[in-house]
Amino acid sequence: MFELTYDLEDVDVKIFYGVNNQYFNLIKSSFPTLKITGRDHSVFAIGNREALDIFKLKLDDIVRFISSNNSIGLKDLESILNLKDESEKQLVFDQDIIVKGVNGKIIKAKTTNLKKLVKETDKKDMVFAIGPAGTGKTYTSVALAARALRNKEVKRIILTRPAVEAGESLGFLPGDLKEKLDPYMQPLYDALRDMIPHEKLEGFMEKRIIEVAPLAFMRGRTLDDAFVILDEAQNTTRSQMKMFLTRMGMNAKFIITGDPSQVDLPPKQQSGLREAMRILKDVKEIGFVHLTEEDVVRHPVVKKIILAYNEDDKRQQD
């Protein structure tokens, strides 16, 4: 039997061990032939040499990931523990910056599934990013659009949402049509302001190089040389989704984001996102990236809120 002592001095041990030792327990369960213990900044393991060597390599990968991201999610940890070859490792550890935003803000994909979104968008012209609120799917998509415009891969960015009332009445909002619709588009404006300086953004919008518009404004158009994002796609109808998808022109990139669990349509109205996921699932040229509560990049309590609601939904279905 051999012994290994692993030093965690260069990493935040709270992140490494996880809440109530959740992450550390997962690490231990992945190496059943080893006796593994941890205390403060040290991890101890006893077992055969081959298993210890693999264990050390996995710890190296975990520490490297935490050091690069200052965080780690359960899905990220599972991915690292299950890595089988260098191509998979490249996906998990690819830390390329998507874009440098305002005041030097570095914007990059923070979780394994968001990195998959980046990879799929690089490979395919149409990608669906599906998952709960707070997973960064819209923000990452806007960053990819900003990068494409900056690199002159496209000539314009078009960001759109269906103007569906989510508990508020659009008709009773004050102002003209633009003022009524702007609240629906605010998350898209917020993302853009993080990535493009204010004056430049205003200029782009005046020249319609960047356009933020409700989905209804897409009808009848052919969108060439454009990076187009349809956000909140769960609130499209079947006919709206078909209309949008068929707007795709030459040299265009489309990302469709949405959360099938948060549909604000009337009760008997089928979500166009759900329909599209079913109808297009076998089209090889279209990518699908599924995000989960483990990809939440907002306040940590958001992840717990999503889990609690998911569990309640299951109980009600049962």
XYZ file of C-alpha atoms in Angstrom:
318
model
C 0.000 0.000 0.000
C 1.145 3.533 -0.796
C 0.272 6.939 0.617
C -0.345 10.301 -1.045
C -0.563 13.756 0.517
C -1.980 16.438 -1.776
C -1.540 20.155 -1.002
C -4.505 22.502 -1.615
C -2.726 25.743 -0.688
C -3.378 27.349 -4.092
C -7.150 26.854 -4.114
C -10.167 27.997 -2.067
C -10.873 24.906 0.036
C -14.526 25.905 0.536
C -15.038 25.629 -3.206
C -13.022 22.396 -3.390
C -14.932 20.553 -0.643
C -18.353 21.976 -1.547
C -21.311 22.651 0.708
C -21.505 19.938 3.391
C -18.535 18.218 1.666
C -20.751 17.466 -1.351
C -17.919 17.717 -3.882
C -15.375 15.907 -1.721
C -17.790 13.027 -1.150
C -18.287 12.723 -4.911
C -14.510 12.627 -5.412
C -14.161 9.887 -2.786
C -16.972 7.815 -4.294
C -15.206 7.947 -7.668
C -12.192 6.107 -6.161
C -13.709 3.243 -4.123
C -10.386 1.359 -3.880
C -8.700 4.254 -2.088
C -9.061 5.394 1.501
C -9.384 9.183 1.162
C -9.566 11.818 3.887
C -9.271 15.586 3.898
C -8.297 18.152 6.490
C -8.086 21.884 5.776
C -5.615 22.349 2.905
C -4.500 18.723 2.669
C -5.980 15.604 1.098
C -4.672 12.172 2.130
C -5.097 8.912 0.225
C -3.974 5.331 0.765
C -4.090 2.566 -1.868
C -2.286 0.995 -4.791
C 0.117 3.059 -6.843
C -1.873 3.053 -10.105
C -5.059 4.292 -8.442
C -3.130 6.957 -6.525
C -1.521 8.215 -9.733
C -4.931 8.583 -11.409
C -6.326 10.225 -8.267
C -3.531 12.814 -8.245
C -4.134 13.660 -11.918
C -7.828 14.190 -11.221
C -7.029 16.454 -8.264
C -4.678 18.423 -10.531
C -7.514 18.887 -13.029
C -10.020 19.912 -10.343
C -7.636 22.433 -8.795
C -6.781 23.814 -12.224
C -10.465 24.291 -13.031
C -11.203 26.047 -9.723
C -8.147 28.283 -10.096
C -9.240 29.347 -13.593
C -12.927 29.906 -12.816
C -12.928 30.663 -9.077
C -15.837 28.217 -8.883
C -16.924 24.720 -9.852
C -20.343 23.167 -10.310
C -21.475 19.616 -9.741
C -21.719 18.989 -13.482
C -18.231 20.397 -14.005
C -16.841 18.129 -11.291
C -18.611 15.090 -12.745
C -17.232 15.953 -16.184
C -13.671 16.158 -14.845
C -13.980 12.887 -12.932
C -15.350 11.156 -16.034
C -12.835 12.544 -18.542
C -11.518 9.812 -20.798
C -9.304 11.553 -23.357
C -7.612 14.822 -24.228
C -10.418 16.011 -26.543
C -12.892 15.866 -23.658
C -10.406 17.623 -21.392
C -10.018 20.401 -23.960
C -13.777 21.007 -23.863
C -13.846 21.268 -20.061
C -10.715 23.397 -19.750
C -11.003 25.616 -22.798
C -10.782 29.032 -21.128
C -10.635 31.161 -24.265
C -12.163 34.564 -23.695
C -15.298 35.123 -25.782
C -14.961 38.893 -25.765
C -13.474 41.696 -23.683
C -16.255 44.025 -22.676
C -16.579 47.537 -21.298
C -13.787 48.637 -18.921
C -11.802 45.509 -19.757
C -14.443 43.136 -18.404
C -13.526 39.589 -19.438
C -16.498 37.577 -20.666
C -16.123 33.830 -21.058
C -18.192 30.693 -20.698
C -18.140 29.751 -17.020
C -19.513 26.207 -17.065
C -19.014 23.075 -19.155
C -22.421 23.394 -20.829
C -21.849 27.055 -21.690
C -18.546 25.992 -23.255
C -20.538 23.456 -25.272
C -22.735 26.327 -26.434
C -19.633 28.188 -27.639
C -18.305 25.081 -29.413
C -21.642 24.261 -31.048
C -22.035 27.843 -32.271
C -18.545 27.710 -33.783
C -19.453 24.499 -35.638
C -23.101 25.049 -36.567
C -25.105 27.973 -37.903
C -28.197 27.272 -35.818
C -28.109 26.291 -32.144
C -30.805 25.885 -29.481
C -29.689 26.748 -25.922
C -32.263 25.317 -23.541
C -32.265 25.665 -19.765
C -33.558 27.487 -16.685
C -33.177 31.146 -15.794
C -29.759 32.291 -14.620
C -27.684 29.797 -16.601
C -26.098 32.500 -18.757
C -27.502 31.249 -22.049
C -28.675 34.678 -23.238
C -25.630 36.543 -21.923
C -23.212 34.073 -23.532
C -25.147 34.210 -26.803
C -24.947 38.023 -26.881
C -21.202 37.783 -26.165
C -20.801 35.435 -29.133
C -22.738 37.881 -31.310
C -20.563 40.798 -30.155
C -17.429 38.774 -30.940
C -18.700 37.908 -34.422
C -19.454 41.577 -35.163
C -16.098 42.702 -33.789
C -14.295 40.107 -35.927
C -16.326 41.186 -38.996
C -17.741 37.683 -39.366
C -21.211 39.269 -39.664
C -22.418 42.751 -40.605
C -25.117 43.115 -37.959
C -26.653 41.729 -34.795
C -30.386 41.180 -34.394
C -31.798 40.404 -30.953
C -35.454 39.522 -30.665
C -38.049 38.311 -28.168
C -41.747 37.511 -28.364
C -43.650 40.323 -26.610
C -45.732 38.003 -24.477
C -47.332 39.337 -21.319
C -45.988 37.560 -18.227
C -48.515 38.684 -15.655
C -48.438 42.334 -16.778
C -50.658 44.007 -19.353
C -48.774 45.497 -22.292
C -51.729 47.674 -23.300
C -51.781 49.573 -20.031
C -48.080 50.465 -20.067
C -47.449 54.191 -20.739
C -45.798 55.592 -23.861
C -45.551 54.815 -27.575
C -44.941 51.361 -29.053
C -41.166 51.464 -28.508
C -41.597 52.570 -24.882
C -44.143 49.806 -24.323
C -41.838 47.160 -25.791
C -38.526 48.262 -24.272
C -39.172 46.574 -20.881
C -39.422 43.229 -22.691
C -36.084 43.867 -24.377
C -34.248 45.177 -21.284
C -32.196 42.004 -20.567
C -30.819 42.184 -24.110
C -29.916 45.864 -23.721
C -28.230 45.080 -20.382
C -26.043 42.392 -21.956
C -25.049 44.656 -24.841
C -24.042 47.462 -22.473
C -21.606 45.105 -20.757
C -19.885 44.345 -24.059
C -19.967 47.491 -26.181
C -19.116 51.035 -24.980
C -22.176 53.293 -24.676
C -21.407 55.741 -27.505
C -20.429 52.966 -29.894
C -23.548 50.984 -28.994
C -25.768 54.023 -29.591
C -24.118 54.531 -32.986
C -24.604 50.875 -33.920
C -28.282 51.056 -32.980
C -28.871 54.298 -34.897
C -27.329 52.726 -38.009
C -29.267 49.471 -37.333
C -26.020 47.521 -37.192
C -27.477 46.300 -33.892
C -31.225 45.862 -33.778
C -33.338 44.916 -30.769
C -36.913 44.220 -31.807
C -39.963 42.114 -30.951
C -40.396 38.875 -32.855
C -43.345 40.171 -34.886
C -40.943 42.585 -36.632
C -39.067 39.630 -38.175
C -41.951 38.582 -40.428
C -41.244 38.821 -44.145
C -37.495 39.448 -43.739
C -34.485 37.463 -44.947
C -31.640 37.823 -42.446
C -28.315 37.662 -44.325
C -24.850 38.357 -42.851
C -26.368 38.549 -39.371
C -25.968 37.038 -35.922
C -29.544 36.578 -34.733
C -30.672 35.628 -31.229
C -34.245 34.657 -30.376
C -34.580 34.940 -26.599
C -37.430 33.597 -24.411
C -38.328 31.260 -27.268
C -40.616 29.201 -25.025
C -43.169 32.011 -25.492
C -43.379 31.615 -29.266
C -46.231 29.772 -30.911
C -45.584 27.007 -33.428
C -46.250 29.353 -36.359
C -44.049 32.120 -34.881
C -41.157 29.708 -34.392
C -41.456 28.378 -37.937
C -41.601 31.962 -39.232
C -38.455 32.915 -37.316
C -36.398 29.845 -38.225
C -37.165 30.311 -41.920
C -35.834 33.920 -41.852
C -32.289 32.517 -41.924
C -30.283 33.881 -44.824
C -26.772 33.368 -46.155
C -23.812 33.761 -43.778
C -26.110 33.899 -40.758
C -25.835 32.525 -37.240
C -28.991 31.795 -35.236
C -29.144 31.040 -31.508
C -32.511 30.229 -29.963
C -32.658 30.392 -26.171
C -35.471 29.440 -23.855
C -36.760 27.646 -20.779
C -39.557 25.165 -21.554
C -40.607 25.222 -17.882
C -41.501 28.947 -17.971
C -44.122 29.265 -20.694
C -46.300 32.400 -20.428
C -48.618 31.513 -23.298
C -52.359 30.872 -22.742
C -52.979 27.410 -21.201
C -54.120 25.711 -24.426
C -51.376 27.244 -26.596
C -48.479 24.905 -27.428
C -44.969 26.360 -27.038
C -43.132 26.788 -30.319
C -39.858 25.956 -28.564
C -41.106 22.578 -27.391
C -42.466 21.847 -30.848
C -39.190 22.823 -32.524
C -37.155 20.645 -30.126
C -39.325 17.667 -31.093
C -39.513 18.325 -34.830
C -35.865 19.292 -35.415
C -34.053 16.951 -33.019
C -32.704 14.768 -35.853
C -31.476 17.592 -38.113
C -27.703 17.190 -37.901
C -26.962 20.751 -38.979
C -28.768 22.117 -35.900
C -27.127 22.004 -32.458
C -28.906 21.498 -29.138
C -27.272 22.441 -25.826
C -29.136 21.618 -22.622
C -28.258 23.595 -19.499
C -29.295 22.684 -15.952
C -29.447 24.270 -12.510
C -25.753 23.336 -12.172
C -24.980 25.973 -14.820
C -26.597 28.818 -12.862
C -24.160 31.734 -12.746
C -26.267 34.124 -10.673
C -26.427 34.283 -6.873
C -25.985 30.767 -5.377
C -29.505 30.857 -3.921
C -30.926 30.915 -7.486
C -29.730 27.331 -7.976
C -31.557 26.256 -4.816
C -34.720 28.073 -5.895
C -34.710 26.241 -9.242
C -34.147 22.879 -7.542
C -36.973 23.552 -5.079
C -39.407 24.423 -7.871
C -38.339 21.381 -9.918
C -38.987 19.109 -6.961
C -42.389 20.722 -6.368
C -43.294 20.292 -10.061
C -42.468 16.576 -9.817
C -44.612 16.193 -6.697
C -47.554 17.873 -8.392
C -47.187 15.670 -11.477
C -47.117 12.570 -9.285
